[in-house]
mmCIF file of C-alpha atoms in Angstrom:
data_model
loop_
_atom_site.group_PDB
_atom_site.id
_atom_site.type_symbol
_atom_site.label_atom_id
_atom_site.label_comp_id
_atom_site.label_asym_id
_atom_site.label_seq_id
_atom_site.Cartn_x
_atom_site.Cartn_y
_atom_site.Cartn_z
ATOM 1 C CA MET X 1 0.000 0.000 0.000
ATOM 2 C CA SER X 2 1.445 3.332 -0.990
ATOM 3 C CA ASN X 3 1.464 6.399 1.239
ATOM 4 C CA VAL X 4 -1.172 8.060 -0.948
ATOM 5 C CA GLN X 5 -3.534 5.085 -0.605
ATOM 6 C CA PHE X 6 -2.925 4.952 3.161
ATOM 7 C CA ALA X 7 -3.615 8.674 3.519
ATOM 8 C CA GLY X 8 -6.804 8.271 1.526
ATOM 9 C CA THR X 9 -8.083 5.437 3.696
ATOM 10 C CA VAL X 10 -7.257 7.338 6.890
ATOM 11 C CA LEU X 11 -9.074 10.428 5.615
ATOM 12 C CA ASP X 12 -12.074 8.308 4.626
ATOM 13 C CA HIS X 13 -12.126 6.744 8.081
ATOM 14 C CA VAL X 14 -11.963 10.153 9.794
ATOM 15 C CA LYS X 15 -14.755 11.544 7.602
ATOM 16 C CA GLU X 16 -16.927 8.523 8.357
ATOM 17 C CA HIS X 17 -16.365 8.542 12.146
ATOM 18 C CA ARG X 18 -15.847 12.246 12.836
ATOM 19 C CA SER X 19 -18.504 12.720 15.543
ATOM 20 C CA GLY X 20 -17.451 9.569 17.387
ATOM 21 C CA MET X 21 -13.809 10.594 17.302
ATOM 22 C CA VAL X 22 -14.688 14.027 18.698
ATOM 23 C CA ALA X 23 -16.629 12.393 21.552
ATOM 24 C CA ASP X 24 -13.667 10.079 22.265
ATOM 25 C CA LEU X 25 -11.246 12.998 22.347
ATOM 26 C CA ALA X 26 -13.539 15.105 24.542
ATOM 27 C CA PHE X 27 -13.972 12.250 27.030
ATOM 28 C CA ALA X 28 -10.214 11.672 27.198
ATOM 29 C CA VAL X 29 -9.313 15.342 27.654
ATOM 30 C CA ILE X 30 -11.978 15.920 30.297
ATOM 31 C CA TRP X 31 -11.087 12.724 32.206
ATOM 32 C CA VAL X 32 -7.371 13.521 32.290
ATOM 33 C CA ALA X 33 -8.045 17.138 33.325
ATOM 34 C CA VAL X 34 -10.370 16.127 36.173
ATOM 35 C CA VAL X 35 -8.058 13.382 37.465
ATOM 36 C CA THR X 36 -5.012 15.650 37.260
ATOM 37 C CA ALA X 37 -6.794 18.467 39.100
ATOM 38 C CA LEU X 38 -8.032 16.045 41.759
ATOM 39 C CA PHE X 39 -4.573 14.583 42.363
ATOM 40 C CA ASP X 40 -3.002 18.053 42.414
ATOM 41 C CA VAL X 41 -5.316 18.933 45.290
ATOM 42 C CA LEU X 42 -5.151 15.619 47.149
ATOM 43 C CA GLN X 43 -1.444 14.916 46.536
ATOM 44 C CA GLY X 44 -2.146 11.214 46.075
ATOM 45 C CA PRO X 45 0.513 8.632 45.224
ATOM 46 C CA THR X 46 1.615 8.223 41.619
ATOM 47 C CA TRP X 47 0.376 4.640 41.388
ATOM 48 C CA ALA X 48 -3.133 5.772 42.378
ATOM 49 C CA TYR X 49 -2.997 8.546 39.774
ATOM 50 C CA HIS X 50 -2.097 6.062 37.038
ATOM 51 C CA LEU X 51 -4.710 3.580 38.245
ATOM 52 C CA THR X 52 -7.366 6.306 38.171
ATOM 53 C CA LEU X 53 -6.360 7.301 34.648
ATOM 54 C CA PHE X 54 -6.655 3.654 33.586
ATOM 55 C CA ALA X 55 -10.063 3.439 35.259
ATOM 56 C CA GLY X 56 -11.162 6.099 32.762
ATOM 57 C CA VAL X 57 -10.385 3.688 29.913
ATOM 58 C CA VAL X 58 -12.433 0.943 31.558
ATOM 59 C CA GLY X 59 -15.226 3.396 32.376
ATOM 60 C CA TYR X 60 -15.282 4.718 28.829
ATOM 61 C CA PHE X 61 -15.762 1.288 27.295
ATOM 62 C CA ALA X 62 -18.300 0.264 29.937
ATOM 63 C CA PHE X 63 -20.340 3.427 29.388
ATOM 64 C CA PHE X 64 -20.460 3.168 25.610
ATOM 65 C CA MET X 65 -21.140 -0.585 25.687
ATOM 66 C CA SER X 66 -24.076 -0.049 28.049
ATOM 67 C CA LEU X 67 -25.298 2.850 25.909
ATOM 68 C CA GLU X 68 -25.189 0.678 22.799
ATOM 69 C CA SER X 69 -26.991 -2.111 24.657
ATOM 70 C CA ALA X 70 -29.702 0.282 25.842
ATOM 71 C CA LEU X 71 -30.190 1.675 22.347
ATOM 72 C CA ASP X 72 -30.444 -1.853 20.918
ATOM 73 C CA ALA X 73 -33.003 -2.823 23.580
ATOM 74 C CA GLU X 74 -35.030 0.293 22.810
ATOM 75 C CA SER X 75 -35.445 -0.589 19.131
#
């Protein structure tokens, strides 16, 4: 696959999933900002900070999986 073909497929993917990618980015930025602010105030240990950041990944997938399940059940 040439670089031009790869760039075209990436651009097609971004155009197709734009709103979802924006939601993903917003969730990530907000989660990291809130966790960082919280740990700046509480002065928690580094391992807890990293664990809390990772919990955002788990929470993200759990939330969107349950949302998809609820939307499927509704229809």
